[in-house]
Amino acid sequence: MPRTGVFVCHCGSNIAGKVDVETVAAKALNFDRVVFSTTYKYMCSQPGQEVIKKAVRDNNLDRIVVAACTPNLHGKTFQRCIKTVGLSPYLSEMASIREHCSWVHTDPDEATGKAIELVRLATAKVRKNVALLPLNIPVTRRALVIGGGIAGIQSALDIAAAGFEAVIVEKEPSVGGRMAQLDKTFPTLDCSACILAPRMVEVATNEKVIIHSYSKIEKITGSVGSFEVQIKKKARYVDLGKCTGCGTCTEKCPVKVDSEFNLRLSTRKAISTPFPQAVPNVPVIDPHHCRYLTLGKCGVCQKVCQAGAVNYEDKDEIIIEKVGAIIAATGYDLFDPKKYGEYGGGRYRDVITGLQFERLINASGPTGGEITRLSDGKTPKTIVFIQCVGSRDEQKGKPYCSKICCMYTAKQTILAKEHIPDVQCYVFYIDIRAGGKNYEEFVKRAQTDYGAVYIRGRVSKLYEQEGQIMVKGMDTLLGEEVEIPADLVVLATAIVPRREARTLAQKIGLSYDQHAFYNEAHPKMAPVENLTLGIYLAGACQAPKDIPDSVAMASAAAAKICGLFSRDFLSIDPIVASVAETCCVGCNTCVAICPFKAISMEIRKDRTGQERQVATVNTSLCQGCGTCLPNCRSRCISLNNWTTDQLYAEVMTI
Amino acid sequence: MSEGFTPNLIGFFCQWCSYLGADLAGTNRLCYPANIKIIRIPCTGRIDPQFILRAFLNGADGVLVSGCHPGDCHYTAGNYFARRRMQVFKDLLNFMGFDQERLIMTWISASESKKLVKVVEQFNETITRMGPQKQLVLPTR
Amino acid sequence: MEYAYYPGCSLHVMSSEYDVSTRAVLARLGVTLREIPDWFCCGASSAHMTDAVLTDALPAKNLALAVKVNQRIAVPCAACLHRLKKTDHKLKNDDALLKNVNESIKDNYQGNAQIKHPLEIIQDDLKTEELSEKITRPLNNLKVACYYGCLLVRPAEAAIDDAENPERLDRLMNLLGAETINWGFKVECCGAGMTLAHKESIIGLAGRILNDAILNEADCIAVACPMCHTNLDLYQDQMDLKRKVPILYFTELLGLALGLDYNSLEIDKHIVPAKGMLLEKGLV
């Protein structure tokens, strides 16, 4: 006969301030099989857990209900707690009387009443809980890293340094990501390429790292410990093994196309590498623009290639990689400023984005580092920077702060001044957010040493007049309108998740927020994990982030994975389905319905020797969704910890 | 509307999205009616229509099923199965002459705490207006 | 094609030439306008600043009267259009308000009006080819600055075009053979209802608009709003301008292109004379 103990937490005043915890504990004693109840200030604390342990021992309890915060926060804590006194961790339940009660209801009587009801539900369920045994699953000690930007590179290198293999999948022809597009980095003004390139070379030459560039994730199946990844390697038309990277094909190619890497500020050839330091340093042919692939004529690149690497017959290829853990390091895109009609909606050539400005000042960029106007090639003498284009704007853009723009705008004013000594920079801002080591000092330096004029206020309108861009805005500190005739306007556009972020998340089963940034498992205590076990996050796919934060996050995710890989077997919650074979009628419905193909039919002989088919669940494939249960005609499938008995027990007490 | 009537509302919330949305509503100190009890389930695909029927038999005045947005199911397709089941089940309720408005299904993600509050408030308003559910409730209750 | 016609007060008095030219060009294009019997003020800029009930009641009553003539209503005045469309939008989305308003106007408006500016009628309801065929005097050599003002493009529920870079007038003028300038003052404020109350504002604001049109070498400015017309036209001799710029209703330019008689369009009623410029361009 179950003996349940109920432990009601005050959570300081978080719960006790609204809910009468003593009444909850007293009422709980009336519930079925409850033999003990008590309250404590902080149940999750060490002394709190001692209260539970002592009560279990003294009262011979075999089940506990903790009425406290959400099970997502401390479910595991109390499971571990009772494990130390010999109880199965699965014999505990939580009643969320904080998140679902004291924090969301105003009336103390109502809140207390609801807390009692929530405890009643939990005691009903726990009565039916079973001492499950954890599943031990083998671990494939290789990691998949999605995205070959600085975050992906860093985590792959860290994983490799621990002796495990890392597989990088990068959608562009080269690794490097956004950092490869930047000129210098704040607040030290290190050259971005100079600190990135060695890492790119390292990752390319590390024998523990496999790079699939110009590739896409098609599908991911399996779960923590054993994922199977389908990768589509796009046809490159150039043999990675044969190409020497001499560049003759690019030189001779007659077709010019807007360069994506240079953000359409220059052209590239139809056969090209995105940038000179590309890794791998092997070009790809753009099949939409190549004359041979579109018209069947030309073929110059094949003729000039002495290595015989050009292969027009190349096809997309699907490859399979087996890994035990995944890091999503997919990075960010930029908000499209076309949505801002008042900034020209893309009509003015001398209004560019911050990233385009990075390409302009970059020595290996389209202008060789000369800052020039796109309209007439002249050197600008007045540059206006507008911050928060798309950030902190609920009307037209995103409600959040993009975090890096204050810093890179300050950097760009400094670099502009270094390139053009008589330039005058203006920055329109809402607030300056320069939290970080040496960040505030850096912004100050832009103003004091480099003469950037900071104007607090929004720009209402840009328009062309006599070859200049007129910037009309408000100086909210002076309370007056300002109008600045600018030669060049740079928009600090918001950071948004990659365009493909949502579809990728849906392929992997990653959870994401309303903007499609990937969700961390806990905002404070599990910032690099995702709710889906075995998947970790690094870099700006989780939220806007600068380089140091991305690198730190990448190393943290790698450390988590190394921890995972340090064991032969992984112990996980046995939340899987099982079939009571005696009553299975072998109707096949569950086989068809299972999204993970975890159920199959097997032949069993009964006593009379007659053969019949019954369903069986492959526990290493089953994810525990329970979709098969309602469809089972003979109700012979069960799901651990969410059995029909348990859920009925809850429903019966409403 | 019956005076002073507070409906007994039951929520079946997916642990990956709507239950977290409810957690977030707590973290954000949003406020919604106290007469809803949320039962945590692994996925809306796990919900057996019999649970809902049983809830009504036991005196629930309204049942709110909430899962992940289409395409966002943690298990890839549970919410689609749930959506179909709920539709068929509603037709059955309808056939029985039961007010199908007492059962609703919504999509609430882990970040949509404000939506959760709105949904619960509206549902509470609807059911309060409809009055107590007497069609299915067992005579013993 | 038939429309109920709501001219509004301005077109009956100060901007009668807009009324005359609108009627003339639409008739020429085969659109029949039937003036709404007993129409009255839409509330203009005063009602919605002073009284919450009148804000919607005045336009609603006019809409109720209008739909008795035709569900499709033509409104050339940008301010009237703005008032009528805003109220209509509110009524279409708020049943309780619709009921209240109907009670106060003692009528039964159903929220079924389709309110259109003549520019929309010409561009959306008529076929471009048919319009082109009727052009007998293309506006070749004419450089037009198209000025939209605020009310035609804001807010979204009452707008007929993009709020930042509207192009309807430009498209029409291009179709008529005119060159249009790409300028930054298409939707800049002209001073609105301050015309008489605060002349200095108009001189400042409208002056900037005119200056930019002059910088861009426009021969004239095309407008589709009587208030914009007045503000741009009235005080040019008190502004510091390099030259004067004739302000023409788009219907007048369209009328000329369609071969209508110059005098019948009453263009000479404008303060800044346009005839000289038009003669020079061979359009009279």
Short mmCIF file of C-alpha atoms in Angstrom, two decimals, chain A residues 159-537:
data_model
loop_
_atom_site.label_atom_id
_atom_site.label_comp_id
_atom_site.label_asym_id
_atom_site.label_seq_id
_atom_site.Cartn_x
_atom_site.Cartn_y
_atom_site.Cartn_z
CA ILE A 159 36.08 18.56 -29.07
CA ALA A 160 39.01 17.42 -31.22
CA ALA A 161 41.46 18.51 -28.52
CA ALA A 162 39.74 16.10 -26.13
CA GLY A 163 40.34 13.32 -28.61
CA PHE A 164 36.88 13.01 -30.14
CA GLU A 165 35.86 13.50 -33.75
CA ALA A 166 33.86 16.52 -34.83
CA VAL A 167 31.96 16.82 -38.10
CA ILE A 168 31.35 20.36 -39.31
CA VAL A 169 28.53 20.97 -41.77
CA GLU A 170 28.79 24.38 -43.42
CA LYS A 171 26.32 25.58 -46.04
CA GLU A 172 28.72 28.00 -47.71
CA PRO A 173 31.65 26.84 -49.86
CA SER A 174 34.06 27.89 -47.09
CA VAL A 175 34.08 27.92 -43.32
CA GLY A 176 34.66 31.26 -41.62
CA GLY A 177 31.13 32.58 -41.28
CA ARG A 178 30.36 36.19 -40.48
CA MET A 179 33.73 36.82 -38.84
CA ALA A 180 35.42 36.35 -42.20
CA GLN A 181 33.42 39.31 -43.51
CA LEU A 182 34.46 41.69 -40.76
CA ASP A 183 37.35 44.10 -40.95
CA LYS A 184 38.58 44.73 -37.43
CA THR A 185 37.12 43.65 -34.12
CA PHE A 186 36.14 45.75 -31.12
CA PRO A 187 37.44 46.81 -28.64
CA THR A 188 41.02 45.88 -29.51
CA LEU A 189 40.92 46.60 -33.26
CA ASP A 190 42.50 43.23 -34.02
CA CYS A 191 42.17 42.37 -37.65
CA SER A 192 39.36 39.85 -37.85
CA ALA A 193 40.91 37.77 -40.62
CA CYS A 194 44.28 37.68 -38.78
CA ILE A 195 42.77 36.03 -35.71
CA LEU A 196 40.30 33.89 -37.62
CA ALA A 197 42.51 32.52 -40.40
CA PRO A 198 44.81 30.48 -38.12
CA ARG A 199 41.73 28.85 -36.59
CA MET A 200 40.40 28.06 -40.05
CA VAL A 201 43.67 26.46 -41.05
CA GLU A 202 43.81 24.55 -37.78
CA VAL A 203 40.34 23.18 -38.25
CA ALA A 204 41.11 22.23 -41.83
CA THR A 205 44.27 20.35 -40.93
CA ASN A 206 43.07 18.73 -37.72
CA GLU A 207 42.65 15.05 -38.43
CA LYS A 208 39.87 14.74 -35.86
CA VAL A 209 37.77 17.31 -37.69
CA ILE A 210 35.81 16.51 -40.82
CA ILE A 211 34.49 19.47 -42.78
CA HIS A 212 31.53 19.12 -45.12
CA SER A 213 31.42 22.50 -46.78
CA TYR A 214 28.77 23.59 -49.27
CA SER A 215 26.49 21.08 -47.52
CA LYS A 216 23.13 21.11 -45.83
CA ILE A 217 21.44 19.07 -43.12
CA GLU A 218 18.69 17.06 -44.78
CA LYS A 219 17.41 15.06 -41.87
CA ILE A 220 18.37 14.02 -38.36
CA THR A 221 16.97 10.94 -36.67
CA GLY A 222 17.75 9.17 -33.42
CA SER A 223 18.40 10.69 -30.06
CA VAL A 224 21.15 11.53 -27.62
CA GLY A 225 24.04 9.08 -27.94
CA SER A 226 23.11 7.95 -31.41
CA PHE A 227 21.93 10.43 -33.97
CA GLU A 228 21.95 9.62 -37.64
CA VAL A 229 22.50 12.66 -39.82
CA GLN A 230 21.70 12.88 -43.51
CA ILE A 231 23.84 15.54 -45.15
CA LYS A 232 23.34 16.83 -48.66
CA LYS A 233 26.67 17.73 -50.22
CA LYS A 234 25.76 20.10 -52.99
CA ALA A 235 27.38 19.56 -56.36
CA ARG A 236 30.53 21.67 -56.36
CA TYR A 237 31.58 20.74 -59.89
CA VAL A 238 35.17 20.93 -58.69
CA ASP A 239 36.90 17.88 -57.25
CA LEU A 240 38.01 18.65 -53.68
CA GLY A 241 40.80 16.07 -53.98
CA LYS A 242 42.24 17.21 -57.29
CA CYS A 243 41.95 21.01 -57.09
CA THR A 244 45.15 22.79 -56.09
CA GLY A 245 43.49 26.14 -55.49
CA CYS A 246 45.58 27.87 -58.15
CA GLY A 247 42.74 30.20 -59.12
CA THR A 248 43.27 30.08 -62.89
CA CYS A 249 39.68 28.97 -63.51
CA THR A 250 38.32 31.94 -61.61
CA GLU A 251 40.61 34.28 -63.51
CA LYS A 252 39.50 32.97 -66.91
CA CYS A 253 35.80 32.59 -66.19
CA PRO A 254 33.88 35.12 -68.32
CA VAL A 255 30.72 35.31 -66.17
CA LYS A 256 30.33 37.97 -63.50
CA VAL A 257 27.70 37.72 -60.80
CA ASP A 258 26.97 39.85 -57.71
CA SER A 259 29.14 38.65 -54.84
CA GLU A 260 27.14 37.36 -51.88
CA PHE A 261 30.19 37.47 -49.65
CA ASN A 262 30.77 41.13 -50.48
CA LEU A 263 27.05 41.80 -50.02
CA ARG A 264 26.60 42.79 -53.66
CA LEU A 265 29.21 45.53 -53.43
CA SER A 266 31.25 43.76 -56.08
CA THR A 267 31.05 40.88 -58.48
CA ARG A 268 32.45 37.38 -58.40
CA LYS A 269 32.94 34.85 -61.17
CA ALA A 270 30.60 31.93 -61.84
CA ILE A 271 33.44 29.69 -60.63
CA SER A 272 34.96 31.15 -57.49
CA THR A 273 35.80 30.90 -53.83
CA PRO A 274 33.94 33.38 -51.62
CA PHE A 275 37.16 34.99 -50.37
CA PRO A 276 40.92 34.50 -50.85
CA GLN A 277 41.59 32.68 -47.56
CA ALA A 278 38.73 30.22 -48.09
CA VAL A 279 38.91 26.83 -46.39
CA PRO A 280 38.78 24.56 -48.29
CA ASN A 281 40.49 26.68 -50.89
CA VAL A 282 38.52 25.05 -53.67
CA PRO A 283 36.10 27.02 -55.83
CA VAL A 284 32.53 26.05 -56.61
CA ILE A 285 30.63 26.57 -59.82
CA ASP A 286 27.39 28.49 -59.48
CA PRO A 287 25.10 26.34 -61.63
CA HIS A 288 22.57 29.14 -62.12
CA HIS A 289 25.09 31.39 -63.83
CA CYS A 290 27.73 29.10 -65.32
CA ARG A 291 27.50 29.30 -69.11
CA TYR A 292 28.37 25.68 -69.59
CA LEU A 293 25.79 24.43 -67.08
CA THR A 294 23.04 26.76 -68.29
CA LEU A 295 23.70 26.95 -72.04
CA GLY A 296 26.08 24.07 -72.69
CA LYS A 297 28.68 26.47 -74.10
CA CYS A 298 32.00 27.82 -72.77
CA GLY A 299 33.79 25.18 -70.70
CA VAL A 300 36.79 27.49 -70.22
CA CYS A 301 37.40 26.49 -66.61
CA GLN A 302 37.66 22.83 -67.52
CA LYS A 303 40.08 23.65 -70.33
CA VAL A 304 42.40 25.74 -68.18
CA CYS A 305 42.40 23.45 -65.14
CA GLN A 306 45.69 21.62 -65.22
CA ALA A 307 44.67 19.38 -62.35
CA GLY A 308 41.60 18.19 -64.23
CA ALA A 309 39.45 19.01 -61.23
CA VAL A 310 36.47 20.54 -63.02
CA ASN A 311 33.66 18.07 -63.46
CA TYR A 312 30.44 19.34 -65.03
CA GLU A 313 28.76 16.00 -64.34
CA ASP A 314 29.01 16.44 -60.57
CA LYS A 315 25.77 15.66 -58.70
CA ASP A 316 24.38 16.44 -55.27
CA GLU A 317 25.32 13.65 -52.93
CA ILE A 318 23.69 12.41 -49.72
CA ILE A 319 26.06 11.23 -47.03
CA ILE A 320 25.26 9.76 -43.65
CA GLU A 321 27.16 10.59 -40.48
CA LYS A 322 26.55 8.92 -37.13
CA VAL A 323 27.10 11.10 -34.09
CA GLY A 324 26.31 11.10 -30.38
CA ALA A 325 25.74 14.81 -29.88
CA ILE A 326 25.01 17.92 -31.90
CA ILE A 327 26.02 21.56 -31.62
CA ALA A 328 23.88 24.11 -33.42
CA ALA A 329 26.12 27.05 -34.32
CA THR A 330 24.18 28.48 -37.20
CA GLY A 331 24.83 32.14 -36.52
CA TYR A 332 22.76 35.07 -37.69
CA ASP A 333 21.42 37.04 -40.61
CA LEU A 334 20.77 40.75 -40.73
CA PHE A 335 17.43 42.46 -40.69
CA ASP A 336 16.43 43.71 -44.12
CA PRO A 337 16.33 47.51 -43.89
CA LYS A 338 13.99 47.65 -46.90
CA LYS A 339 11.17 47.53 -44.35
CA TYR A 340 12.14 51.05 -43.36
CA GLY A 341 10.63 53.17 -46.10
CA GLU A 342 11.74 56.30 -44.23
CA TYR A 343 15.37 55.21 -44.74
CA GLY A 344 14.76 54.84 -48.43
CA GLY A 345 13.64 51.22 -48.45
CA GLY A 346 16.76 50.32 -50.43
CA ARG A 347 16.33 53.13 -52.99
CA TYR A 348 19.39 55.14 -52.06
CA ARG A 349 22.73 53.73 -53.12
CA ASP A 350 24.64 55.69 -50.51
CA VAL A 351 22.65 54.19 -47.67
CA ILE A 352 24.36 50.91 -46.76
CA THR A 353 24.31 48.42 -43.91
CA GLY A 354 26.94 48.03 -41.22
CA LEU A 355 28.13 44.76 -42.70
CA GLN A 356 28.50 46.36 -46.13
CA PHE A 357 30.60 49.05 -44.46
CA GLU A 358 32.80 46.27 -43.02
CA ARG A 359 33.41 45.04 -46.56
CA LEU A 360 34.15 48.59 -47.74
CA ILE A 361 36.84 49.24 -45.15
CA ASN A 362 38.33 45.76 -45.48
CA ALA A 363 41.68 45.77 -47.25
CA SER A 364 40.68 42.63 -49.13
CA GLY A 365 37.18 43.97 -49.79
CA PRO A 366 35.71 45.19 -53.06
CA THR A 367 37.38 48.61 -52.88
CA GLY A 368 40.65 47.42 -51.39
CA GLY A 369 39.85 49.23 -48.17
CA GLU A 370 38.90 52.58 -49.69
CA ILE A 371 35.69 53.98 -48.29
CA THR A 372 33.85 55.23 -51.35
CA ARG A 373 30.29 56.05 -52.26
CA LEU A 374 28.53 53.50 -54.41
CA SER A 375 26.79 56.24 -56.40
CA ASP A 376 29.78 58.21 -57.66
CA GLY A 377 32.90 56.61 -56.19
CA LYS A 378 33.72 59.75 -54.21
CA THR A 379 35.21 59.67 -50.74
CA PRO A 380 32.61 60.63 -48.14
CA LYS A 381 33.40 63.54 -45.82
CA THR A 382 30.34 63.19 -43.65
CA ILE A 383 29.12 59.79 -42.53
CA VAL A 384 25.97 59.31 -40.51
CA PHE A 385 25.50 56.06 -38.60
CA ILE A 386 21.99 55.12 -37.54
CA GLN A 387 21.73 52.57 -34.76
CA CYS A 388 18.83 50.29 -33.87
CA VAL A 389 17.53 49.80 -37.40
CA GLY A 390 15.11 46.98 -36.74
CA SER A 391 16.24 46.55 -33.14
CA ARG A 392 14.19 47.82 -30.22
CA ASP A 393 11.35 48.63 -32.56
CA GLU A 394 8.16 46.72 -31.93
CA GLN A 395 6.34 48.52 -34.74
CA LYS A 396 8.50 47.64 -37.68
CA GLY A 397 11.33 45.49 -36.44
CA LYS A 398 12.25 43.38 -33.45
CA PRO A 399 11.60 44.20 -29.82
CA TYR A 400 15.03 43.08 -28.63
CA CYS A 401 18.42 44.83 -28.53
CA SER A 402 20.89 43.36 -31.02
CA LYS A 403 23.70 43.85 -28.52
CA ILE A 404 26.68 44.31 -30.85
CA CYS A 405 25.64 47.37 -32.87
CA CYS A 406 26.66 50.03 -30.32
CA MET A 407 30.11 48.53 -30.29
CA TYR A 408 30.65 47.98 -33.98
CA THR A 409 29.24 51.39 -34.84
CA ALA A 410 31.78 52.99 -32.48
CA LYS A 411 34.46 50.86 -34.13
CA GLN A 412 33.34 51.93 -37.58
CA THR A 413 33.53 55.62 -36.65
CA ILE A 414 37.10 55.05 -35.48
CA LEU A 415 38.08 53.14 -38.61
CA ALA A 416 36.39 55.72 -40.83
CA LYS A 417 38.47 58.44 -39.17
CA GLU A 418 41.63 56.39 -39.63
CA HIS A 419 40.88 55.89 -43.32
CA ILE A 420 39.69 59.44 -44.02
CA PRO A 421 41.32 61.89 -41.58
CA ASP A 422 38.98 64.78 -42.41
CA VAL A 423 35.78 62.75 -42.16
CA GLN A 424 33.09 63.74 -39.69
CA CYS A 425 31.03 60.91 -38.22
CA TYR A 426 27.64 61.28 -36.57
CA VAL A 427 25.88 58.51 -34.68
CA PHE A 428 22.16 58.51 -33.95
CA TYR A 429 21.41 56.27 -30.98
CA ILE A 430 18.67 55.42 -28.49
CA ASP A 431 20.95 54.31 -25.66
CA ILE A 432 24.55 53.26 -25.70
CA ARG A 433 24.88 49.72 -24.46
CA ALA A 434 28.52 49.01 -23.96
CA GLY A 435 28.61 46.43 -21.21
CA GLY A 436 31.80 44.39 -21.40
CA LYS A 437 35.49 44.57 -20.67
CA ASN A 438 36.91 47.80 -22.11
CA TYR A 439 33.73 48.39 -24.10
CA GLU A 440 32.51 51.63 -22.53
CA GLU A 441 36.02 53.06 -22.73
CA PHE A 442 36.10 52.17 -26.41
CA VAL A 443 32.90 54.06 -27.17
CA LYS A 444 34.21 57.05 -25.20
CA ARG A 445 37.40 56.92 -27.26
CA ALA A 446 35.41 57.08 -30.49
CA GLN A 447 33.93 60.34 -29.22
CA THR A 448 36.91 61.99 -27.54
CA ASP A 449 39.83 60.83 -29.69
CA TYR A 450 38.11 60.35 -33.01
CA GLY A 451 35.55 63.12 -32.84
CA ALA A 452 32.43 61.11 -33.53
CA VAL A 453 29.38 63.18 -32.64
CA TYR A 454 26.75 61.15 -30.82
CA ILE A 455 23.17 62.36 -31.15
CA ARG A 456 20.56 60.77 -28.96
CA GLY A 457 17.43 60.35 -31.00
CA ARG A 458 15.83 58.66 -33.93
CA VAL A 459 16.14 59.53 -37.57
CA SER A 460 12.74 60.17 -39.06
CA LYS A 461 13.70 60.38 -42.67
CA LEU A 462 16.41 60.15 -45.26
CA TYR A 463 16.11 61.82 -48.64
CA GLU A 464 18.37 62.72 -51.50
CA GLN A 465 19.10 66.34 -52.22
CA GLU A 466 21.82 67.64 -54.50
CA GLY A 467 23.79 64.42 -54.42
CA GLN A 468 23.73 64.07 -50.67
CA ILE A 469 21.62 62.06 -48.30
CA MET A 470 19.77 64.44 -46.04
CA VAL A 471 19.37 62.95 -42.58
CA LYS A 472 16.45 64.40 -40.70
CA GLY A 473 16.15 63.46 -37.08
CA MET A 474 15.62 64.54 -33.53
CA ASP A 475 18.19 65.39 -30.93
CA THR A 476 16.20 64.45 -27.86
CA LEU A 477 18.81 65.79 -25.43
CA LEU A 478 18.64 69.26 -26.95
CA GLY A 479 14.97 68.83 -27.81
CA GLU A 480 15.40 70.07 -31.33
CA GLU A 481 15.23 68.81 -34.86
CA VAL A 482 18.49 68.26 -36.67
CA GLU A 483 19.21 67.89 -40.33
CA ILE A 484 22.58 66.63 -41.51
CA PRO A 485 23.65 66.50 -45.14
CA ALA A 486 25.56 63.21 -45.34
CA ASP A 487 27.68 61.65 -48.04
CA LEU A 488 27.18 58.17 -46.71
CA VAL A 489 24.66 56.68 -44.29
CA VAL A 490 25.33 53.41 -42.48
CA LEU A 491 22.46 51.48 -40.93
CA ALA A 492 23.16 49.24 -37.95
CA THR A 493 20.60 46.61 -38.84
CA ALA A 494 19.24 44.17 -36.28
CA ILE A 495 20.57 40.69 -35.82
CA VAL A 496 18.02 38.06 -36.75
CA PRO A 497 18.32 34.27 -36.84
CA ARG A 498 19.37 32.66 -40.09
CA ARG A 499 16.61 32.48 -42.64
CA GLU A 500 16.74 28.67 -42.45
CA ALA A 501 16.78 28.61 -38.62
CA ARG A 502 13.16 27.56 -38.27
CA THR A 503 13.22 24.77 -40.85
CA LEU A 504 16.47 23.42 -39.44
CA ALA A 505 15.01 23.46 -35.92
CA GLN A 506 12.00 21.55 -37.12
CA LYS A 507 14.24 18.96 -38.77
CA ILE A 508 16.23 18.41 -35.57
CA GLY A 509 13.49 18.89 -32.99
CA LEU A 510 15.11 21.98 -31.47
CA SER A 511 12.86 24.38 -29.64
CA TYR A 512 13.03 28.04 -30.61
CA ASP A 513 11.47 31.33 -29.55
CA GLN A 514 9.10 33.63 -31.41
CA HIS A 515 11.97 35.15 -33.40
CA ALA A 516 13.39 31.69 -34.26
CA PHE A 517 16.39 32.08 -31.95
CA TYR A 518 17.10 28.66 -30.43
CA ASN A 519 15.99 28.13 -26.85
CA GLU A 520 18.46 27.31 -24.12
CA ALA A 521 17.27 24.67 -21.64
CA HIS A 522 17.43 27.14 -18.79
CA PRO A 523 18.22 30.85 -19.15
CA LYS A 524 20.67 30.80 -16.25
CA MET A 525 21.61 27.29 -15.31
CA ALA A 526 21.68 25.58 -18.70
CA PRO A 527 22.52 28.30 -21.23
CA VAL A 528 24.24 26.08 -23.81
CA GLU A 529 21.88 23.11 -23.69
CA ASN A 530 18.66 22.76 -25.60
CA LEU A 531 15.62 21.05 -24.12
CA THR A 532 16.23 18.21 -26.53
CA LEU A 533 18.86 15.99 -24.93
CA GLY A 534 22.16 15.78 -26.76
CA ILE A 535 21.74 19.07 -28.63
CA TYR A 536 23.79 22.08 -27.61
CA LEU A 537 23.90 25.69 -28.72
#
